[in-house]
PDB file of C-alpha atoms and ligand atoms in Angstrom:
ATOM      1  CA  UNK V   1     -27.753  39.846  12.403  1.00 48.00           C
ATOM      2  CA  UNK V   2     -26.675  38.747  16.043  1.00 52.00           C
ATOM      3  CA  UNK V   3     -28.813  35.538  14.603  1.00 55.00           C
ATOM      4  CA  UNK V   4     -26.869  35.994  11.590  1.00 59.00           C
ATOM      5  CA  UNK V   5     -22.852  35.592  13.745  1.00 61.00           C
ATOM      6  CA  UNK V   6     -24.369  32.883  16.256  1.00 64.00           C
ATOM      7  CA  UNK V   7     -24.889  30.998  12.972  1.00 72.00           C
ATOM      8  CA  UNK V   8     -21.795  31.963  11.223  1.00 70.00           C
ATOM      9  CA  UNK V   9     -19.897  31.057  14.724  1.00 70.00           C
ATOM     10  CA  UNK V  10     -21.590  27.893  14.885  1.00 74.00           C
ATOM     11  CA  UNK V  11     -20.833  26.438  10.793  1.00 71.00           C
ATOM     12  CA  UNK V  12     -17.456  27.803  12.317  1.00 67.00           C
ATOM     13  CA  UNK V  13     -16.855  25.976  15.654  1.00 75.00           C
ATOM     14  CA  UNK V  14     -18.045  22.739  13.126  1.00 77.00           C
ATOM     15  CA  UNK V  15     -16.322  23.139  10.601  1.00 75.00           C
ATOM     16  CA  UNK V  16     -13.404  23.688  13.263  1.00 72.00           C
ATOM     17  CA  UNK V  17     -13.469  20.422  15.210  1.00 77.00           C
ATOM     18  CA  UNK V  18     -14.663  18.504  12.373  1.00 77.00           C
ATOM     19  CA  UNK V  19     -11.111  19.460  11.070  1.00 75.00           C
ATOM     20  CA  UNK V  20     -10.045  18.867  14.849  1.00 75.00           C
ATOM     21  CA  UNK V  21     -11.196  15.069  14.624  1.00 77.00           C
ATOM     22  CA  UNK V  22      -9.525  14.365  11.610  1.00 75.00           C
ATOM     23  CA  UNK V  23      -6.467  15.415  12.714  1.00 74.00           C
ATOM     24  CA  UNK V  24      -7.059  13.411  15.652  1.00 74.00           C
ATOM     25  CA  UNK V  25      -7.050  10.345  13.611  1.00 79.00           C
ATOM     26  CA  UNK V  26      -4.088  11.036  10.948  1.00 77.00           C
ATOM     27  CA  UNK V  27      -1.624  11.618  14.355  1.00 78.00           C
ATOM     28  CA  UNK V  28      -3.192   8.553  15.826  1.00 81.00           C
ATOM     29  CA  UNK V  29      -3.344   6.510  13.061  1.00 81.00           C
ATOM     30  CA  UNK V  30       0.519   7.652  11.983  1.00 81.00           C
ATOM     31  CA  UNK V  31       1.855   6.823  15.700  1.00 81.00           C
ATOM     32  CA  UNK V  32       0.403   3.139  14.897  1.00 83.00           C
ATOM     33  CA  UNK V  33       2.718   3.541  11.104  1.00 83.00           C
ATOM     34  CA  UNK V  34       5.212   4.001  12.829  1.00 82.00           C
ATOM     35  CA  UNK V  35       5.048   0.796  15.201  1.00 77.00           C
ATOM     36  CA  UNK V  36       4.026  -0.756  12.432  1.00 81.00           C
ATOM     37  CA  UNK V  37       6.695   0.075   9.695  1.00 83.00           C
ATOM     38  CA  UNK V  38       3.531   1.455   7.174  1.00 89.00           C
ATOM     39  CA  UNK V  39       6.428   4.285   5.584  1.00 93.00           C
ATOM     40  CA  UNK V  40       9.008   3.939   3.365  1.00 95.00           C
ATOM     41  CA  UNK V  41      11.404   5.630   1.605  1.00 97.00           C
ATOM     42  CA  UNK V  42      12.047   6.972  -2.231  1.00 98.00           C
ATOM     43  CA  UNK V  43      15.145   8.239  -3.403  1.00 98.00           C
ATOM     44  CA  UNK V  44      15.198  10.831  -6.311  1.00 98.00           C
ATOM     45  CA  UNK V  45      18.119  11.124  -7.899  1.00 98.00           C
ATOM     46  CA  UNK V  46      20.604  14.616  -8.765  1.00 98.00           C
ATOM     47  CA  UNK V  47      21.956  14.568 -12.156  1.00 98.00           C
ATOM     48  CA  UNK V  48      25.318  16.562 -12.670  1.00 97.00           C
ATOM     49  CA  UNK V  49      24.252  18.801 -15.625  1.00 97.00           C
ATOM     50  CA  UNK V  50      27.658  18.453 -17.031  1.00 95.00           C
ATOM     51  CA  UNK V  51      28.289  15.513 -16.515  1.00 95.00           C
ATOM     52  CA  UNK V  52      24.713  13.237 -16.461  1.00 94.00           C
ATOM     53  CA  UNK V  53      25.649  11.064 -13.799  1.00 95.00           C
ATOM     54  CA  UNK V  54      23.899  10.543 -10.431  1.00 97.00           C
ATOM     55  CA  UNK V  55      25.910  12.623  -7.815  1.00 96.00           C
ATOM     56  CA  UNK V  56      23.790  12.023  -5.165  1.00 98.00           C
ATOM     57  CA  UNK V  57      19.949  11.496  -3.711  1.00 98.00           C
ATOM     58  CA  UNK V  58      17.233  12.749  -1.615  1.00 98.00           C
ATOM     59  CA  UNK V  59      15.861  10.369   0.294  1.00 98.00           C
ATOM     60  CA  UNK V  60      11.941  11.274   0.642  1.00 98.00           C
ATOM     61  CA  UNK V  61       9.139   9.125   3.146  1.00 97.00           C
ATOM     62  CA  UNK V  62       6.188   7.599   2.066  1.00 95.00           C
ATOM     63  CA  UNK V  63       3.081   6.247   4.771  1.00 91.00           C
ATOM     64  CA  UNK V  64       1.665   3.366   3.303  1.00 87.00           C
ATOM     65  CA  UNK V  65      -1.223   3.345   6.205  1.00 80.00           C
ATOM     66  CA  UNK V  66      -2.385  -0.613   5.705  1.00 77.00           C
ATOM     67  CA  UNK V  67      -5.462   0.189   7.502  1.00 71.00           C
ATOM     68  CA  UNK V  68      -6.980   2.478   6.049  1.00 67.00           C
ATOM     69  CA  UNK V  69      -6.940   3.002   2.316  1.00 68.00           C
ATOM     70  CA  UNK V  70      -5.158   5.554  -0.015  1.00 75.00           C
ATOM     71  CA  UNK V  71      -1.363   7.008   0.964  1.00 81.00           C
ATOM     72  CA  UNK V  72      -1.388  10.512   2.119  1.00 84.00           C
ATOM     73  CA  UNK V  73       0.875  12.908   0.740  1.00 91.00           C
ATOM     74  CA  UNK V  74       3.931  13.862   2.771  1.00 95.00           C
ATOM     75  CA  UNK V  75       3.050  17.720   1.946  1.00 94.00           C
ATOM     76  CA  UNK V  76       0.077  16.692   4.263  1.00 90.00           C
ATOM     77  CA  UNK V  77       1.402  14.448   6.345  1.00 91.00           C
ATOM     78  CA  UNK V  78       4.335  16.202   8.000  1.00 94.00           C
ATOM     79  CA  UNK V  79       2.807  19.214   8.656  1.00 92.00           C
ATOM     80  CA  UNK V  80       0.863  17.669  11.289  1.00 89.00           C
ATOM     81  CA  UNK V  81       3.670  15.033  12.541  1.00 91.00           C
ATOM     82  CA  UNK V  82       5.811  18.963  12.730  1.00 92.00           C
ATOM     83  CA  UNK V  83       2.934  19.890  15.635  1.00 88.00           C
ATOM     84  CA  UNK V  84       4.006  17.652  17.895  1.00 86.00           C
ATOM     85  CA  UNK V  85       7.275  15.360  18.633  1.00 87.00           C
ATOM     86  CA  UNK V  86       6.173  12.279  15.952  1.00 91.00           C
ATOM     87  CA  UNK V  87       8.507  14.254  13.741  1.00 94.00           C
ATOM     88  CA  UNK V  88      10.971  13.182  16.434  1.00 94.00           C
ATOM     89  CA  UNK V  89       9.875  10.175  15.620  1.00 93.00           C
ATOM     90  CA  UNK V  90       9.673   9.724  11.958  1.00 95.00           C
ATOM     91  CA  UNK V  91      13.133  11.780  11.751  1.00 97.00           C
ATOM     92  CA  UNK V  92      14.582   8.905  13.861  1.00 96.00           C
ATOM     93  CA  UNK V  93      12.849   6.022  11.416  1.00 96.00           C
ATOM     94  CA  UNK V  94      14.551   8.179   7.794  1.00 97.00           C
ATOM     95  CA  UNK V  95      17.972   8.700   9.504  1.00 98.00           C
ATOM     96  CA  UNK V  96      18.748   4.801  10.232  1.00 97.00           C
ATOM     97  CA  UNK V  97      16.724   3.894   7.094  1.00 97.00           C
ATOM     98  CA  UNK V  98      18.982   6.250   5.458  1.00 98.00           C
ATOM     99  CA  UNK V  99      22.332   5.458   6.936  1.00 98.00           C
ATOM    100  CA  UNK V 100      21.294   1.319   6.340  1.00 98.00           C
ATOM    101  CA  UNK V 101      21.063   1.973   2.003  1.00 98.00           C
ATOM    102  CA  UNK V 102      23.883   4.345   1.714  1.00 98.00           C
ATOM    103  CA  UNK V 103      25.490   1.235   3.252  1.00 98.00           C
ATOM    104  CA  UNK V 104      23.608  -1.402   1.096  1.00 98.00           C
ATOM    105  CA  UNK V 105      24.425   0.610  -1.714  1.00 98.00           C
ATOM    106  CA  UNK V 106      28.556   0.716  -1.101  1.00 98.00           C
ATOM    107  CA  UNK V 107      28.220  -3.020  -0.270  1.00 98.00           C
ATOM    108  CA  UNK V 108      27.429  -2.469  -3.678  1.00 96.00           C
ATOM    109  CA  UNK V 109      29.756  -0.972  -5.062  1.00 95.00           C
ATOM    110  CA  UNK V 110      26.784   2.000  -5.413  1.00 97.00           C
ATOM    111  CA  UNK V 111      28.044   5.083  -3.953  1.00 96.00           C
ATOM    112  CA  UNK V 112      26.153   7.820  -3.117  1.00 97.00           C
ATOM    113  CA  UNK V 113      25.082  10.625  -1.204  1.00 98.00           C
ATOM    114  CA  UNK V 114      21.734  10.327   1.164  1.00 98.00           C
ATOM    115  CA  UNK V 115      20.103  13.303   1.757  1.00 98.00           C
ATOM    116  CA  UNK V 116      18.133  13.543   4.144  1.00 98.00           C
ATOM    117  CA  UNK V 117      15.287  15.796   5.006  1.00 98.00           C
ATOM    118  CA  UNK V 118      15.563  17.844   8.788  1.00 98.00           C
ATOM    119  CA  UNK V 119      12.011  19.449  10.674  1.00 96.00           C
ATOM    120  CA  UNK V 120      12.951  22.036  12.849  1.00 94.00           C
ATOM    121  CA  UNK V 121      11.990  20.693  15.807  1.00 94.00           C
ATOM    122  CA  UNK V 122      14.104  17.475  15.292  1.00 95.00           C
ATOM    123  CA  UNK V 123      16.956  20.320  14.917  1.00 94.00           C
ATOM    124  CA  UNK V 124      16.262  21.780  18.360  1.00 91.00           C
ATOM    125  CA  UNK V 125      16.911  18.433  20.568  1.00 94.00           C
ATOM    126  CA  UNK V 126      19.858  18.672  21.562  1.00 92.00           C
ATOM    127  CA  UNK V 127      21.293  14.994  20.753  1.00 96.00           C
ATOM    128  CA  UNK V 128      20.148  14.896  17.474  1.00 97.00           C
ATOM    129  CA  UNK V 129      23.671  15.978  16.232  1.00 98.00           C
ATOM    130  CA  UNK V 130      25.915  12.837  18.351  1.00 98.00           C
ATOM    131  CA  UNK V 131      23.471  10.933  17.344  1.00 98.00           C
ATOM    132  CA  UNK V 132      23.517  12.072  13.265  1.00 98.00           C
ATOM    133  CA  UNK V 133      27.379  11.159  14.574  1.00 98.00           C
ATOM    134  CA  UNK V 134      26.132   7.506  16.461  1.00 98.00           C
ATOM    135  CA  UNK V 135      23.936   6.907  13.346  1.00 98.00           C
ATOM    136  CA  UNK V 136      26.946   7.144  11.057  1.00 98.00           C
ATOM    137  CA  UNK V 137      29.337   5.785  12.531  1.00 98.00           C
ATOM    138  CA  UNK V 138      27.438   2.846  14.079  1.00 98.00           C
ATOM    139  CA  UNK V 139      26.443   2.229   9.343  1.00 98.00           C
ATOM    140  CA  UNK V 140      30.667   2.498   8.918  1.00 98.00           C
ATOM    141  CA  UNK V 141      30.206   5.336   6.705  1.00 98.00           C
ATOM    142  CA  UNK V 142      31.806   8.795   6.141  1.00 98.00           C
ATOM    143  CA  UNK V 143      29.791  12.531   6.938  1.00 98.00           C
ATOM    144  CA  UNK V 144      30.498  12.434   3.287  1.00 98.00           C
ATOM    145  CA  UNK V 145      27.603   9.866   2.640  1.00 98.00           C
ATOM    146  CA  UNK V 146      24.631  11.148   4.930  1.00 98.00           C
ATOM    147  CA  UNK V 147      23.709  15.092   3.732  1.00 98.00           C
ATOM    148  CA  UNK V 148      20.963  17.169   5.644  1.00 98.00           C
ATOM    149  CA  UNK V 149      18.053  19.370   4.218  1.00 98.00           C
ATOM    150  CA  UNK V 150      16.478  22.864   5.644  1.00 96.00           C
ATOM    151  CA  UNK V 151      15.010  25.803   4.930  1.00 92.00           C
ATOM    152  CA  UNK V 152      15.476  28.417   5.064  1.00 89.00           C
ATOM    153  CA  UNK V 153      12.727  29.736   7.940  1.00 87.00           C
ATOM    154  CA  UNK V 154      14.433  26.645   9.885  1.00 90.00           C
ATOM    155  CA  UNK V 155      17.729  28.091   9.394  1.00 88.00           C
ATOM    156  CA  UNK V 156      16.381  31.952  10.229  1.00 85.00           C
ATOM    157  CA  UNK V 157      15.349  30.867  14.156  1.00 86.00           C
ATOM    158  CA  UNK V 158      18.187  28.521  14.815  1.00 89.00           C
ATOM    159  CA  UNK V 159      19.103  29.730  17.909  1.00 92.00           C
ATOM    160  CA  UNK V 160      23.634  29.413  18.727  1.00 93.00           C
ATOM    161  CA  UNK V 161      23.707  25.846  20.316  1.00 94.00           C
ATOM    162  CA  UNK V 162      22.263  24.696  16.479  1.00 95.00           C
ATOM    163  CA  UNK V 163      24.542  27.262  14.159  1.00 94.00           C
ATOM    164  CA  UNK V 164      27.873  26.143  16.116  1.00 95.00           C
ATOM    165  CA  UNK V 165      26.329  21.898  15.996  1.00 96.00           C
ATOM    166  CA  UNK V 166      25.932  22.187  11.865  1.00 96.00           C
ATOM    167  CA  UNK V 167      29.371  24.986  11.218  1.00 97.00           C
ATOM    168  CA  UNK V 168      31.024  21.479  13.218  1.00 98.00           C
ATOM    169  CA  UNK V 169      29.514  19.035  10.325  1.00 98.00           C
ATOM    170  CA  UNK V 170      30.552  20.950   8.001  1.00 98.00           C
ATOM    171  CA  UNK V 171      34.207  21.130   9.021  1.00 98.00           C
ATOM    172  CA  UNK V 172      33.582  16.900   9.176  1.00 98.00           C
ATOM    173  CA  UNK V 173      32.141  17.658   5.199  1.00 98.00           C
ATOM    174  CA  UNK V 174      28.657  17.343   6.685  1.00 98.00           C
ATOM    175  CA  UNK V 175      26.549  18.779   3.072  1.00 98.00           C
ATOM    176  CA  UNK V 176      24.417  20.958   3.911  1.00 97.00           C
ATOM    177  CA  UNK V 177      21.913  21.885   1.511  1.00 97.00           C
ATOM    178  CA  UNK V 178      19.322  25.187   1.966  1.00 95.00           C
ATOM    179  CA  UNK V 179      16.109  23.926   0.776  1.00 95.00           C
ATOM    180  CA  UNK V 180      13.624  25.377  -1.156  1.00 92.00           C
ATOM    181  CA  UNK V 181      15.688  28.677  -1.181  1.00 91.00           C
ATOM    182  CA  UNK V 182      14.183  31.501  -2.811  1.00 86.00           C
ATOM    183  CA  UNK V 183      10.913  31.232  -0.487  1.00 84.00           C
ATOM    184  CA  UNK V 184      11.940  31.953   3.088  1.00 77.00           C
ATOM    185  CA  UNK V 185      13.537  34.959   4.143  1.00 70.00           C
ATOM    186  CA  UNK V 186      14.132  36.994   1.673  1.00 64.00           C
ATOM    187  CA  UNK V 187      18.053  38.626   1.929  1.00 68.00           C
ATOM    188  CA  UNK V 188      20.447  36.810   1.140  1.00 73.00           C
ATOM    189  CA  UNK V 189      22.492  38.585   3.006  1.00 74.00           C
ATOM    190  CA  UNK V 190      22.352  35.942   5.903  1.00 78.00           C
ATOM    191  CA  UNK V 191      23.898  33.735   3.902  1.00 83.00           C
ATOM    192  CA  UNK V 192      27.249  34.025   4.958  1.00 82.00           C
ATOM    193  CA  UNK V 193      26.549  33.460   8.299  1.00 85.00           C
ATOM    194  CA  UNK V 194      25.560  29.787   7.543  1.00 90.00           C
ATOM    195  CA  UNK V 195      27.117  26.542   6.700  1.00 94.00           C
ATOM    196  CA  UNK V 196      25.862  25.624   3.915  1.00 95.00           C
ATOM    197  CA  UNK V 197      27.343  23.745   1.309  1.00 96.00           C
ATOM    198  CA  UNK V 198      24.066  23.949  -1.873  1.00 97.00           C
ATOM    199  CA  UNK V 199      21.808  26.586  -2.572  1.00 95.00           C
ATOM    200  CA  UNK V 200      18.084  23.944  -3.716  1.00 96.00           C
ATOM    201  CA  UNK V 201      16.096  27.017  -5.670  1.00 94.00           C
ATOM    202  CA  UNK V 202      12.879  25.661  -5.140  1.00 93.00           C
ATOM    203  CA  UNK V 203      11.132  24.754  -8.519  1.00 93.00           C
ATOM    204  CA  UNK V 204       8.191  27.649  -7.972  1.00 91.00           C
ATOM    205  CA  UNK V 205      11.594  29.713  -9.826  1.00 90.00           C
ATOM    206  CA  UNK V 206      12.254  27.782 -12.281  1.00 90.00           C
ATOM    207  CA  UNK V 207       8.146  26.987 -13.054  1.00 86.00           C
ATOM    208  CA  UNK V 208       8.011  29.809 -16.103  1.00 84.00           C
ATOM    209  CA  UNK V 209      11.898  30.378 -16.336  1.00 81.00           C
ATOM    210  CA  UNK V 210      13.175  31.208 -19.306  1.00 82.00           C
ATOM    211  CA  UNK V 211       9.978  32.673 -21.034  1.00 84.00           C
ATOM    212  CA  UNK V 212       8.638  34.958 -18.121  1.00 84.00           C
ATOM    213  CA  UNK V 213      11.535  37.412 -18.492  1.00 82.00           C
ATOM    214  CA  UNK V 214      10.686  38.121 -14.341  1.00 81.00           C
ATOM    215  CA  UNK V 215      11.205  34.359 -13.486  1.00 82.00           C
ATOM    216  CA  UNK V 216      14.705  34.770 -16.122  1.00 88.00           C
ATOM    217  CA  UNK V 217      15.492  37.599 -13.451  1.00 90.00           C
ATOM    218  CA  UNK V 218      15.411  35.797 -10.164  1.00 89.00           C
ATOM    219  CA  UNK V 219      16.295  32.602 -11.369  1.00 93.00           C
ATOM    220  CA  UNK V 220      19.446  34.329 -12.843  1.00 94.00           C
ATOM    221  CA  UNK V 221      19.996  36.293  -9.080  1.00 92.00           C
ATOM    222  CA  UNK V 222      20.349  33.662  -7.545  1.00 92.00           C
ATOM    223  CA  UNK V 223      22.662  31.109  -8.987  1.00 95.00           C
ATOM    224  CA  UNK V 224      24.765  34.500  -8.918  1.00 94.00           C
ATOM    225  CA  UNK V 225      24.490  35.396  -5.807  1.00 91.00           C
ATOM    226  CA  UNK V 226      24.845  31.666  -4.900  1.00 93.00           C
ATOM    227  CA  UNK V 227      27.535  30.942  -7.144  1.00 96.00           C
ATOM    228  CA  UNK V 228      29.686  34.101  -5.452  1.00 93.00           C
ATOM    229  CA  UNK V 229      29.682  32.380  -2.358  1.00 91.00           C
ATOM    230  CA  UNK V 230      30.934  29.334  -3.084  1.00 94.00           C
ATOM    231  CA  UNK V 231      27.591  26.892  -3.395  1.00 95.00           C
ATOM    232  CA  UNK V 232      26.859  24.565  -5.353  1.00 97.00           C
ATOM    233  CA  UNK V 233      23.326  25.241  -7.044  1.00 97.00           C
ATOM    234  CA  UNK V 234      20.520  21.946  -7.455  1.00 98.00           C
ATOM    235  CA  UNK V 235      17.604  23.417  -9.683  1.00 97.00           C
ATOM    236  CA  UNK V 236      14.315  21.311  -7.975  1.00 97.00           C
ATOM    237  CA  UNK V 237      11.644  20.646 -10.231  1.00 96.00           C
ATOM    238  CA  UNK V 238      13.108  20.397 -13.781  1.00 97.00           C
ATOM    239  CA  UNK V 239      10.649  18.733 -15.479  1.00 96.00           C
ATOM    240  CA  UNK V 240      11.067  19.429 -19.525  1.00 95.00           C
ATOM    241  CA  UNK V 241      14.300  20.046 -21.196  1.00 95.00           C
ATOM    242  CA  UNK V 242      13.734  23.291 -22.087  1.00 94.00           C
ATOM    243  CA  UNK V 243      14.197  23.819 -18.897  1.00 95.00           C
ATOM    244  CA  UNK V 244      17.462  21.818 -17.741  1.00 96.00           C
ATOM    245  CA  UNK V 245      18.985  23.774 -20.802  1.00 95.00           C
ATOM    246  CA  UNK V 246      18.014  27.405 -19.366  1.00 95.00           C
ATOM    247  CA  UNK V 247      20.161  25.935 -15.760  1.00 97.00           C
ATOM    248  CA  UNK V 248      22.948  24.478 -17.948  1.00 97.00           C
ATOM    249  CA  UNK V 249      23.573  27.941 -19.254  1.00 96.00           C
ATOM    250  CA  UNK V 250      22.767  29.170 -15.786  1.00 96.00           C
ATOM    251  CA  UNK V 251      26.227  26.844 -14.610  1.00 97.00           C
ATOM    252  CA  UNK V 252      23.683  24.832 -12.406  1.00 98.00           C
ATOM    253  CA  UNK V 253      25.569  22.393 -11.045  1.00 98.00           C
ATOM    254  CA  UNK V 254      22.792  19.578 -10.394  1.00 98.00           C
ATOM    255  CA  UNK V 255      18.729  18.974 -11.392  1.00 98.00           C
ATOM    256  CA  UNK V 256      16.430  16.985  -9.842  1.00 98.00           C
ATOM    257  CA  UNK V 257      13.016  16.480 -11.216  1.00 98.00           C
ATOM    258  CA  UNK V 258      10.744  14.036 -13.653  1.00 98.00           C
ATOM    259  CA  UNK V 259      12.318  15.058 -16.073  1.00 97.00           C
ATOM    260  CA  UNK V 260      15.465  12.516 -15.073  1.00 97.00           C
ATOM    261  CA  UNK V 261      13.440  10.964 -12.444  1.00 98.00           C
ATOM    262  CA  UNK V 262      10.517  10.717  -9.684  1.00 98.00           C
ATOM    263  CA  UNK V 263      11.625   9.203  -6.296  1.00 98.00           C
ATOM    264  CA  UNK V 264      12.077   6.389  -6.924  1.00 98.00           C
ATOM    265  CA  UNK V 265      12.170   2.877  -4.852  1.00 98.00           C
ATOM    266  CA  UNK V 266      15.542   1.243  -4.146  1.00 98.00           C
ATOM    267  CA  UNK V 267      15.273  -1.299  -6.897  1.00 98.00           C
ATOM    268  CA  UNK V 268      13.826   1.227  -9.669  1.00 98.00           C
ATOM    269  CA  UNK V 269      17.106   3.364  -8.382  1.00 98.00           C
ATOM    270  CA  UNK V 270      19.757   0.873  -9.259  1.00 98.00           C
ATOM    271  CA  UNK V 271      18.489  -0.338 -12.424  1.00 97.00           C
ATOM    272  CA  UNK V 272      18.264   3.632 -12.820  1.00 97.00           C
ATOM    273  CA  UNK V 273      21.926   3.630 -11.889  1.00 96.00           C
ATOM    274  CA  UNK V 274      23.098   1.170 -13.625  1.00 95.00           C
ATOM    275  CA  UNK V 275      21.639   2.847 -16.713  1.00 93.00           C
ATOM    276  CA  UNK V 276      23.071   5.651 -16.697  1.00 91.00           C
ATOM    277  CA  UNK V 277      26.264   4.800 -14.785  1.00 84.00           C
ATOM    278  CA  UNK V 278      27.161   2.149 -18.101  1.00 69.00           C
ATOM    279  CA  UNK V 279      26.938   5.516 -19.634  1.00 52.00           C
TER     280      UNK V 279
HETATM  281  P1  C2E Q 301      10.693  18.879  -0.725  1.00 71.27           P
HETATM  282  O1  C2E Q 301      11.924  18.685   0.526  1.00 71.27           O
HETATM  283  O2  C2E Q 301      11.168  20.028  -1.176  1.00 71.27           O
HETATM  284  O3  C2E Q 301      10.974  17.584  -1.518  1.00 71.27           O
HETATM  285  C1  C2E Q 301      10.647  18.178  -2.943  1.00 71.27           C
HETATM  286  C2  C2E Q 301       9.364  17.721  -3.669  1.00 71.27           C
HETATM  287  O4  C2E Q 301       9.199  17.486  -4.733  1.00 71.27           O
HETATM  288  C3  C2E Q 301       9.165  15.885  -3.275  1.00 71.27           C
HETATM  289  O5  C2E Q 301       7.536  15.730  -3.144  1.00 71.27           O
HETATM  290  C4  C2E Q 301       9.104  15.549  -4.742  1.00 71.27           C
HETATM  291  O6  C2E Q 301       8.408  14.411  -4.943  1.00 71.27           O
HETATM  292  C5  C2E Q 301       8.787  16.917  -5.774  1.00 71.27           C
HETATM  293  N1  C2E Q 301       8.501  16.985  -7.015  1.00 71.27           N
HETATM  294  C6  C2E Q 301      10.683  16.311  -7.608  1.00 71.27           C
HETATM  295  N2  C2E Q 301      10.739  16.834  -9.209  1.00 71.27           N
HETATM  296  C7  C2E Q 301       9.468  16.994  -8.803  1.00 71.27           C
HETATM  297  C8  C2E Q 301       8.895  18.056 -10.347  1.00 71.27           C
HETATM  298  O7  C2E Q 301       9.908  17.493 -11.601  1.00 71.27           O
HETATM  299  N3  C2E Q 301       7.791  18.223  -9.874  1.00 71.27           N
HETATM  300  C9  C2E Q 301       7.140  17.939  -9.760  1.00 71.27           C
HETATM  301  N4  C2E Q 301       5.601  19.094  -9.407  1.00 71.27           N
HETATM  302  N5  C2E Q 301       7.487  17.595  -8.132  1.00 71.27           N
HETATM  303  C10 C2E Q 301       8.790  17.535  -8.015  1.00 71.27           C
HETATM  304  P2  C2E Q 301       6.382  14.776  -1.720  1.00 71.27           P
HETATM  305  O8  C2E Q 301       8.101  13.193  -2.224  1.00 71.27           O
HETATM  306  O9  C2E Q 301       5.999  14.514  -1.846  1.00 71.27           O
HETATM  307  O10 C2E Q 301       7.540  15.410  -0.324  1.00 71.27           O
HETATM  308  C11 C2E Q 301       6.771  16.537  -0.283  1.00 71.27           C
HETATM  309  C12 C2E Q 301       7.291  17.646   0.771  1.00 71.27           C
HETATM  310  O11 C2E Q 301       6.933  16.917   2.032  1.00 71.27           O
HETATM  311  C13 C2E Q 301       9.114  17.675   0.943  1.00 71.27           C
HETATM  312  O12 C2E Q 301       9.351  18.736   0.251  1.00 71.27           O
HETATM  313  C14 C2E Q 301       9.817  17.785   2.146  1.00 71.27           C
HETATM  314  O13 C2E Q 301       9.085  19.015   2.319  1.00 71.27           O
HETATM  315  C15 C2E Q 301       9.085  16.874   3.224  1.00 71.27           C
HETATM  316  N6  C2E Q 301       9.252  15.546   3.123  1.00 71.27           N
HETATM  317  C16 C2E Q 301       9.201  14.539   2.843  1.00 71.27           C
HETATM  318  N7  C2E Q 301       9.728  13.634   3.215  1.00 71.27           N
HETATM  319  C17 C2E Q 301      10.284  13.906   4.324  1.00 71.27           C
HETATM  320  C18 C2E Q 301      11.244  13.628   5.851  1.00 71.27           C
HETATM  321  O14 C2E Q 301      11.622  12.155   4.914  1.00 71.27           O
HETATM  322  N8  C2E Q 301      11.293  14.306   6.332  1.00 71.27           N
HETATM  323  C19 C2E Q 301      10.803  15.513   6.219  1.00 71.27           C
HETATM  324  N9  C2E Q 301      10.978  17.211   7.666  1.00 71.27           N
HETATM  325  N10 C2E Q 301      10.678  15.891   5.224  1.00 71.27           N
HETATM  326  C20 C2E Q 301       9.569  15.108   4.354  1.00 71.27           C
HETATM  327 CA1   CA Q 302      14.108  18.456   0.744  1.00 71.27          CA
HETATM  328 CA1   CA Q 303      12.994  21.109  -1.574  1.00 71.27          CA
HETATM  329 CA1   CA Q 304       9.567  21.875   0.656  1.00 71.27          CA
END
């Protein structure tokens, strides 16, 4: 039994150190990539379900490692970057890039809000919101031009300083979305406490609704509570016509998902925008 236990230990420790090595390599690559400009922002449109027009978009990060083969999903590299200060540097790059893009689009007559994803570690930087203000200002943007997306788990852990800063941003007119709504903290009562404008319902809730009664009940409950609190609802991960119809029936305001468009390069986004705004 002893030998067996030891073997198992060795097995695990070998696997663990291999994993650690991988993480280290990836982190080092990430850092280098930031310096070498190997990141790109894609933009996924949000559609107004009533009018069918694009009202905003979400900036989604892509990493194209110059010397290292295949692309790594943000679902993999973001959590990695979040373990260190790297996420703060990446977030700064994203913020700059998004502000620049909004401005470039405005010059072309495309007036759209761009929402950026904010990690917990960025938010607790004492100067995060001062930098956001400065970034908007230096690009000649208004508070309405850049929205922020925060997960429930971030909000729950936010201290008073963060809460106050968020309230100030909201008062200025910054759109604040709760991302992945429904998968994190399970009580709805805390919603009153936070200065949010939008709920983005996680796509897992839509996946089997309306065919599955259980998912439909949850979906409808979330939409109802959101509307009672005067929040705008965004359905994430709308992939089928049936789901879009269902969201419309529930009076969900906005939808984002592969049915309408995947995250797009700037050129592809502009082409789609031209098509949808021509009517
Ligand atoms: P998220 O914020 O929940 O972003 C939505 C994810 O769902 C995106 O994955 C998007 O491509 C995907 N998606 C959109 N429509 C559909 C659909 O109809 N079906 C399905 N199956 N998926 C859909 P992506 O781009 O791989 O990003 C993954 C996550 O990485 C994001 O989840 C976000 O948490 C994080 N992330 C991405 N960019 C950034 C960033 O700039 N900063 C931070 N902090 N996190 C980011
Ligand atoms: Ca998001
Ligand atoms: Ca989401
Ligand atoms: Ca997510």
